[in-house]
Amino acid sequence: MKAHDGMYIGGAWRPAAGQDVIEVVNPVDEQVIGTVPAGTAEDVDAAVRAARAALPGWAATPPAERAARLSALRDVLAARADEIAETVTAELGSPLRFSQAVHAAVPIAVAGSYAELAATYAFEERTGNSVVHLEPVGVVGAITPWNYPLHQIVAKVAPALAAGCTIVVKPAEDTPLVARLFADAVHEAGVPAGVFNLVTGLGPVAGQALAEHPGVDLVSFTGSTAIGRRIAAIAAGQVKKVALELGGKSANVILPTADLAKAVNVGVANVMSNSGQTCSAWTRMLVHREQYDKAVELAATAAAKYGERIGPVVSAGQRDRVRGYIGKGVAEGARLVAGGPDAPREKGYFVSPTVFADVTEDMTIAQEEIFGPVLSILRYEDEEDALRIANGTVYGLAGAVWAGDEAEAVAFARRMETGQVDINGGRFNPLAPFGGYKQSGVGRELGVHGLAEYLQTKSLQF
Ligand code: NAD
């Protein structure tokens, strides 16, 4: 148990304004592993002031120098990859191998991609008799969740810094330790004082104070749709920009010509990965009626294999919420073919990898985001029916299509109301824009589209 002090503000760890702390719990054994200060509006104000003071200098720093700092940051993260993975495993509970391969490796790749983009991006364009300058939006307030705790911070900080913005980050209360480690990495990378600031604290206190602060020009939020809606309302009152990465209920559409076993196995792995705590997870599997029974059998077998390998979910509250959804699935008439609501272990926030068959569109488990290792398998009659079901939620973050022929899968994917689709098991690309249609959000992260969120245009006419 370690009591961590201070907020990273203006280039140094400074004492928090108040005395309250947040306990960080290891979800595997339920032990308190540390505490961090619970920030107040006063801490947020100090951080925003530091970010404002640093803005003119950083905005005027040549992109090549900003790129050099991001490149140094990438190197520090790479050098500390083991420590990052161990920290995420301790506070999120994900198996160490997954923490190494994803929670540590992806942020390194993203930081590297923005080092390159900062160096090569055209921050000036010509159109007719005008020169258009792409200037930083200003001070960014970033509010992040716990499910990919470092990735979600880096996916905001790296493009913001590349654009010339300064930033205040309020990380999720469940996973503040990797955020503190990141602040040390930023410091080590030689990023000037005040360009990056970190305030740990509770959402309704520190998070809300950050969203409401008049010194913040853009609020970039990743989290639930419910809180995203509140943040957007606060921002609207001040006509401040927002970027929102929210929930999802993505469809994995298996067309009749697909390799069924591969599509089902990859689909189950996708949902069980990170214990189902992935906003872009394909939590609805759509299978043609003639292949339905076979798909259910394959999915049940695949899910059972995850029994011992899967990590816990992040907290007791999250575990209870996920189990509540499993109970609701049973109550509404879906058929359990793997897992269930019972606790698989005595200690830790574990949930059994769960698969429901005979799920219909109107059921709660087919509509609401569960954020746990729970897969719903739905039956479709024909392609039009599959499309209607795939598009039949308020969300539109991600999805997958499987078909014998790539062109067939692409044609279907083009009709889906969603921000990204993996074709026949396509791999994650850290340069591809990530973000949602419909209530899955506003704006995009990653790559050049992610950089654009942090820029505004100024046209000079000649
Ligand atoms: P959450 O919305 O409860 O919390 C997210 C962040 O918002 C945390 O830092 C929290 O402290 C803060 N917050 C909470 N209340 C606040 C308030 N009133 N004002 C300001 N900030 C506040 O979400 P969560 O439970 O931490 O994360 C899970 C959710 O995040 C899921 O719904 C998931 O789909 C979503 N998510 C989306 C993406 C994406 O990119 N689209 C990525 C990851 C997670």
PDB file of C-alpha atoms in Angstrom, residues 73 77 84 88 91-92 94 98-99 102-111 114 140-161 167-176 178-179 182 196-198 210 219-224 243-248 273-274 276-281 314 369 371 397 428 430 434-435 440 444-446 450 454:
ATOM      1  CA  LEU A  73       7.928  10.515 -24.758  1.00  0.00           C
ATOM      2  CA  LEU A  77       7.149   4.859 -22.442  1.00  0.00           C
ATOM      3  CA  ILE A  84       3.327   0.278 -17.237  1.00  0.00           C
ATOM      4  CA  VAL A  88      -2.235  -1.606 -15.231  1.00  0.00           C
ATOM      5  CA  GLU A  91      -5.174  -1.559 -10.766  1.00  0.00           C
ATOM      6  CA  LEU A  92      -7.296  -2.932 -13.629  1.00  0.00           C
ATOM      7  CA  SER A  94      -5.955  -7.597 -16.653  1.00  0.00           C
ATOM      8  CA  PHE A  98      -2.479  -8.688 -22.135  1.00  0.00           C
ATOM      9  CA  SER A  99      -1.220  -5.627 -20.269  1.00  0.00           C
ATOM     10  CA  VAL A 102      -2.076  -4.016 -25.383  1.00  0.00           C
ATOM     11  CA  HIS A 103      -2.126  -1.650 -22.398  1.00  0.00           C
ATOM     12  CA  ALA A 104       1.606  -0.862 -22.716  1.00  0.00           C
ATOM     13  CA  ALA A 105       2.263  -1.459 -26.425  1.00  0.00           C
ATOM     14  CA  VAL A 106      -0.644   0.471 -27.974  1.00  0.00           C
ATOM     15  CA  PRO A 107       0.127   3.801 -26.233  1.00  0.00           C
ATOM     16  CA  ILE A 108       3.755   3.498 -27.333  1.00  0.00           C
ATOM     17  CA  ALA A 109       2.602   3.038 -30.938  1.00  0.00           C
ATOM     18  CA  VAL A 110       0.162   5.963 -30.674  1.00  0.00           C
ATOM     19  CA  ALA A 111       2.762   8.300 -29.142  1.00  0.00           C
ATOM     20  CA  TYR A 114       1.950  11.500 -33.341  1.00  0.00           C
ATOM     21  CA  VAL A 140      -7.750  20.928 -23.465  1.00  0.00           C
ATOM     22  CA  GLY A 141      -9.568  19.330 -20.540  1.00  0.00           C
ATOM     23  CA  ALA A 142      -9.296  15.543 -20.931  1.00  0.00           C
ATOM     24  CA  ILE A 143     -11.472  13.161 -18.910  1.00  0.00           C
ATOM     25  CA  THR A 144     -10.695   9.479 -19.352  1.00  0.00           C
ATOM     26  CA  PRO A 145     -12.102   6.065 -18.290  1.00  0.00           C
ATOM     27  CA  TRP A 146     -10.414   3.028 -16.752  1.00  0.00           C
ATOM     28  CA  ASN A 147     -10.822   0.310 -19.373  1.00  0.00           C
ATOM     29  CA  TYR A 148      -7.738   1.127 -21.483  1.00  0.00           C
ATOM     30  CA  PRO A 149      -6.351   3.570 -18.946  1.00  0.00           C
ATOM     31  CA  LEU A 150      -3.084   4.598 -20.574  1.00  0.00           C
ATOM     32  CA  HIS A 151      -4.222   4.300 -24.191  1.00  0.00           C
ATOM     33  CA  GLN A 152      -7.150   6.630 -23.566  1.00  0.00           C
ATOM     34  CA  ILE A 153      -4.843   9.235 -22.009  1.00  0.00           C
ATOM     35  CA  VAL A 154      -2.246   9.013 -24.789  1.00  0.00           C
ATOM     36  CA  ALA A 155      -4.936   9.100 -27.515  1.00  0.00           C
ATOM     37  CA  LYS A 156      -5.779  12.606 -26.237  1.00  0.00           C
ATOM     38  CA  VAL A 157      -2.435  13.937 -24.959  1.00  0.00           C
ATOM     39  CA  ALA A 158      -0.311  12.983 -27.987  1.00  0.00           C
ATOM     40  CA  PRO A 159      -2.465  14.698 -30.655  1.00  0.00           C
ATOM     41  CA  ALA A 160      -3.108  17.681 -28.359  1.00  0.00           C
ATOM     42  CA  LEU A 161       0.626  18.211 -27.890  1.00  0.00           C
ATOM     43  CA  ILE A 167      -3.750  19.917 -21.526  1.00  0.00           C
ATOM     44  CA  VAL A 168      -5.140  18.992 -18.115  1.00  0.00           C
ATOM     45  CA  VAL A 169      -5.975  15.297 -17.649  1.00  0.00           C
ATOM     46  CA  LYS A 170      -8.462  13.930 -15.112  1.00  0.00           C
ATOM     47  CA  PRO A 171      -8.046  10.131 -15.227  1.00  0.00           C
ATOM     48  CA  ALA A 172     -10.612   7.581 -14.024  1.00  0.00           C
ATOM     49  CA  GLU A 173     -10.704   7.118 -10.256  1.00  0.00           C
ATOM     50  CA  ASP A 174     -10.223   3.327 -10.541  1.00  0.00           C
ATOM     51  CA  THR A 175      -6.950   3.572 -12.497  1.00  0.00           C
ATOM     52  CA  PRO A 176      -5.005   6.681 -11.462  1.00  0.00           C
ATOM     53  CA  VAL A 178      -0.727   4.486 -14.578  1.00  0.00           C
ATOM     54  CA  ALA A 179      -1.780   8.116 -15.150  1.00  0.00           C
ATOM     55  CA  PHE A 182       2.559   8.770 -17.434  1.00  0.00           C
ATOM     56  CA  PHE A 196       0.776  18.657 -19.519  1.00  0.00           C
ATOM     57  CA  ASN A 197      -0.968  18.613 -16.125  1.00  0.00           C
ATOM     58  CA  LEU A 198      -2.626  15.839 -14.131  1.00  0.00           C
ATOM     59  CA  LEU A 210     -12.621  20.650 -15.420  1.00  0.00           C
ATOM     60  CA  VAL A 219     -13.319  19.076 -23.441  1.00  0.00           C
ATOM     61  CA  SER A 220     -12.229  15.703 -24.732  1.00  0.00           C
ATOM     62  CA  PHE A 221     -14.131  12.975 -22.934  1.00  0.00           C
ATOM     63  CA  THR A 222     -14.106   9.190 -23.155  1.00  0.00           C
ATOM     64  CA  GLY A 223     -16.613   7.291 -21.053  1.00  0.00           C
ATOM     65  CA  SER A 224     -20.275   6.476 -20.753  1.00  0.00           C
ATOM     66  CA  ALA A 243     -14.939  15.501 -28.461  1.00  0.00           C
ATOM     67  CA  LEU A 244     -16.865  12.521 -27.079  1.00  0.00           C
ATOM     68  CA  GLU A 245     -15.903   8.865 -27.306  1.00  0.00           C
ATOM     69  CA  LEU A 246     -18.856   7.047 -25.744  1.00  0.00           C
ATOM     70  CA  GLY A 247     -20.455   3.638 -25.491  1.00  0.00           C
ATOM     71  CA  GLY A 248     -21.062   0.928 -28.064  1.00  0.00           C
ATOM     72  CA  SER A 273     -10.646  -9.669 -24.322  1.00  0.00           C
ATOM     73  CA  ASN A 274     -10.051  -7.210 -21.429  1.00  0.00           C
ATOM     74  CA  GLY A 276     -15.406  -7.515 -22.025  1.00  0.00           C
ATOM     75  CA  GLN A 277     -14.502  -3.980 -20.987  1.00  0.00           C
ATOM     76  CA  THR A 278     -13.968  -2.655 -24.495  1.00  0.00           C
ATOM     77  CA  CYS A 279     -16.299  -0.001 -25.873  1.00  0.00           C
ATOM     78  CA  SER A 280     -15.811  -1.282 -29.426  1.00  0.00           C
ATOM     79  CA  ALA A 281     -16.397  -4.984 -28.540  1.00  0.00           C
ATOM     80  CA  VAL A 314     -12.478  -3.463 -12.611  1.00  0.00           C
ATOM     81  CA  GLU A 369     -23.950  -1.734 -23.196  1.00  0.00           C
ATOM     82  CA  PHE A 371     -19.235  -3.773 -20.433  1.00  0.00           C
ATOM     83  CA  LEU A 397     -18.999   2.655 -32.654  1.00  0.00           C
ATOM     84  CA  PHE A 428      -6.325  -2.806 -35.280  1.00  0.00           C
ATOM     85  CA  PRO A 430      -3.441   2.962 -34.722  1.00  0.00           C
ATOM     86  CA  PHE A 434     -11.681   5.795 -34.147  1.00  0.00           C
ATOM     87  CA  GLY A 435     -15.045   7.158 -33.046  1.00  0.00           C
ATOM     88  CA  SER A 440     -21.394   6.589 -29.692  1.00  0.00           C
ATOM     89  CA  ARG A 444     -12.548  11.019 -33.921  1.00  0.00           C
ATOM     90  CA  GLU A 445      -9.352   9.895 -32.231  1.00  0.00           C
ATOM     91  CA  LEU A 446      -6.091   8.540 -33.672  1.00  0.00           C
ATOM     92  CA  GLY A 450      -7.503  12.653 -34.321  1.00  0.00           C
ATOM     93  CA  TYR A 454      -7.223  19.750 -31.684  1.00  0.00           C
TER      94      TYR A 454
END
